[in-house]
Amino acid sequence: MEYPLRQGRRGRRAKPVPVETLKAALHALNEGMSFRKAAEVFGITKSTLQRIKAKQRSSVDGVFLATVNLDISGSMEHS
């Protein structure tokens, strides 16, 4: 007897969001649009927008803080 393939706890993964759509949504958020409205307008889930926006806030010059170490002298070293 064969069983159907499992889809995971929450079902299938969402389709990837085109980069241009994501950039437009982030620009709208930066201009003051709410997460709920941006999700509705651009067709991206609200949680995806919140996650990407949080990563954007925690980045410095496009490098995420988790990959940057500051030594005592204040110069930056990439790990």
mmCIF file of N, CA and C in Angstrom, residues 46-79:
data_model
loop_
_atom_site.group_PDB
_atom_site.id
_atom_site.type_symbol
_atom_site.label_atom_id
_atom_site.label_comp_id
_atom_site.label_asym_id
_atom_site.label_seq_id
_atom_site.Cartn_x
_atom_site.Cartn_y
_atom_site.Cartn_z
ATOM 1 N N LYS A 46 1.862 38.773 4.611
ATOM 2 C CA LYS A 46 2.277 39.768 5.600
ATOM 3 C C LYS A 46 3.498 39.295 6.384
ATOM 4 N N SER A 47 3.526 38.021 6.720
ATOM 5 C CA SER A 47 4.658 37.499 7.491
ATOM 6 C C SER A 47 5.953 37.555 6.691
ATOM 7 N N THR A 48 5.879 37.343 5.387
ATOM 8 C CA THR A 48 7.074 37.456 4.541
ATOM 9 C C THR A 48 7.579 38.889 4.546
ATOM 10 N N LEU A 49 6.680 39.837 4.408
ATOM 11 C CA LEU A 49 7.077 41.250 4.428
ATOM 12 C C LEU A 49 7.693 41.630 5.774
ATOM 13 N N GLN A 50 7.107 41.142 6.862
ATOM 14 C CA GLN A 50 7.646 41.455 8.188
ATOM 15 C C GLN A 50 9.041 40.864 8.360
ATOM 16 N N ARG A 51 9.259 39.636 7.878
ATOM 17 C CA ARG A 51 10.557 38.992 8.003
ATOM 18 C C ARG A 51 11.624 39.730 7.183
ATOM 19 N N ILE A 52 11.308 40.099 5.948
ATOM 20 C CA ILE A 52 12.261 40.802 5.089
ATOM 21 C C ILE A 52 12.560 42.189 5.646
ATOM 22 N N LYS A 53 11.545 42.868 6.150
ATOM 23 C CA LYS A 53 11.733 44.207 6.724
ATOM 24 C C LYS A 53 12.619 44.133 7.968
ATOM 25 N N ALA A 54 12.440 43.118 8.799
ATOM 26 C CA ALA A 54 13.276 42.956 9.989
ATOM 27 C C ALA A 54 14.731 42.711 9.595
ATOM 28 N N LYS A 55 14.953 41.919 8.553
ATOM 29 C CA LYS A 55 16.316 41.683 8.079
ATOM 30 C C LYS A 55 16.922 42.972 7.523
ATOM 31 N N GLN A 56 16.094 43.762 6.858
ATOM 32 C CA GLN A 56 16.568 45.035 6.309
ATOM 33 C C GLN A 56 16.980 45.986 7.433
ATOM 34 N N ARG A 57 16.207 46.005 8.527
ATOM 35 C CA ARG A 57 16.531 46.866 9.664
ATOM 36 C C ARG A 57 17.825 46.456 10.344
ATOM 37 N N SER A 58 18.122 45.153 10.362
ATOM 38 C CA SER A 58 19.297 44.671 11.070
ATOM 39 C C SER A 58 20.550 44.655 10.201
ATOM 40 N N SER A 59 20.473 45.175 8.980
ATOM 41 C CA SER A 59 21.640 45.164 8.105
ATOM 42 C C SER A 59 22.356 46.512 8.139
ATOM 43 N N VAL A 60 23.663 46.462 7.883
ATOM 44 C CA VAL A 60 24.488 47.666 7.792
ATOM 45 C C VAL A 60 25.163 47.622 6.432
ATOM 46 N N ASP A 61 24.854 48.584 5.569
ATOM 47 C CA ASP A 61 25.418 48.629 4.226
ATOM 48 C C ASP A 61 25.233 47.308 3.476
ATOM 49 N N GLY A 62 24.092 46.677 3.647
ATOM 50 C CA GLY A 62 23.794 45.450 2.937
ATOM 51 C C GLY A 62 24.410 44.201 3.534
ATOM 52 N N VAL A 63 25.154 44.317 4.629
ATOM 53 C CA VAL A 63 25.762 43.162 5.284
ATOM 54 C C VAL A 63 25.011 42.930 6.584
ATOM 55 N N PHE A 64 24.513 41.722 6.787
ATOM 56 C CA PHE A 64 23.779 41.440 8.002
ATOM 57 C C PHE A 64 24.724 41.461 9.198
ATOM 58 N N LEU A 65 24.231 41.976 10.323
ATOM 59 C CA LEU A 65 25.049 42.135 11.521
ATOM 60 C C LEU A 65 25.637 40.814 12.013
ATOM 61 N N ALA A 66 24.986 39.724 11.752
ATOM 62 C CA ALA A 66 25.480 38.434 12.224
ATOM 63 C C ALA A 66 26.812 38.065 11.581
ATOM 64 N N THR A 67 27.139 38.655 10.425
ATOM 65 C CA THR A 67 28.379 38.310 9.734
ATOM 66 C C THR A 67 29.476 39.335 9.967
ATOM 67 N N VAL A 68 29.228 40.336 10.808
ATOM 68 C CA VAL A 68 30.203 41.408 11.023
ATOM 69 C C VAL A 68 30.657 41.397 12.481
ATOM 70 N N ASN A 69 31.975 41.448 12.697
ATOM 71 C CA ASN A 69 32.532 41.524 14.045
ATOM 72 C C ASN A 69 33.234 42.856 14.208
ATOM 73 N N LEU A 70 33.045 43.497 15.350
ATOM 74 C CA LEU A 70 33.768 44.729 15.659
ATOM 75 C C LEU A 70 34.877 44.394 16.643
ATOM 76 N N ASP A 71 36.134 44.774 16.309
ATOM 77 C CA ASP A 71 37.188 44.557 17.283
ATOM 78 C C ASP A 71 37.295 45.789 18.177
ATOM 79 N N ILE A 72 38.193 45.771 19.154
ATOM 80 C CA ILE A 72 38.297 46.841 20.143
ATOM 81 C C ILE A 72 38.677 48.175 19.520
ATOM 82 N N SER A 73 39.474 48.177 18.450
ATOM 83 C CA SER A 73 39.913 49.415 17.832
ATOM 84 C C SER A 73 38.786 50.099 17.035
ATOM 85 N N GLY A 74 37.701 49.367 16.800
ATOM 86 C CA GLY A 74 36.567 49.956 16.092
ATOM 87 C C GLY A 74 36.546 49.645 14.619
ATOM 88 N N SER A 75 37.579 49.008 14.085
ATOM 89 C CA SER A 75 37.554 48.639 12.673
ATOM 90 C C SER A 75 36.676 47.406 12.493
ATOM 91 N N MET A 76 36.158 47.244 11.303
ATOM 92 C CA MET A 76 35.240 46.140 11.043
ATOM 93 C C MET A 76 35.976 45.000 10.368
ATOM 94 N N GLU A 77 35.703 43.780 10.820
ATOM 95 C CA GLU A 77 36.242 42.582 10.203
ATOM 96 C C GLU A 77 35.068 41.695 9.820
ATOM 97 N N HIS A 78 35.106 41.174 8.623
ATOM 98 C CA HIS A 78 34.056 40.248 8.189
ATOM 99 C C HIS A 78 34.483 38.847 8.539
ATOM 100 N N SER A 79 33.587 38.078 9.139
ATOM 101 C CA SER A 79 33.922 36.702 9.487
ATOM 102 C C SER A 79 33.446 35.749 8.415
#
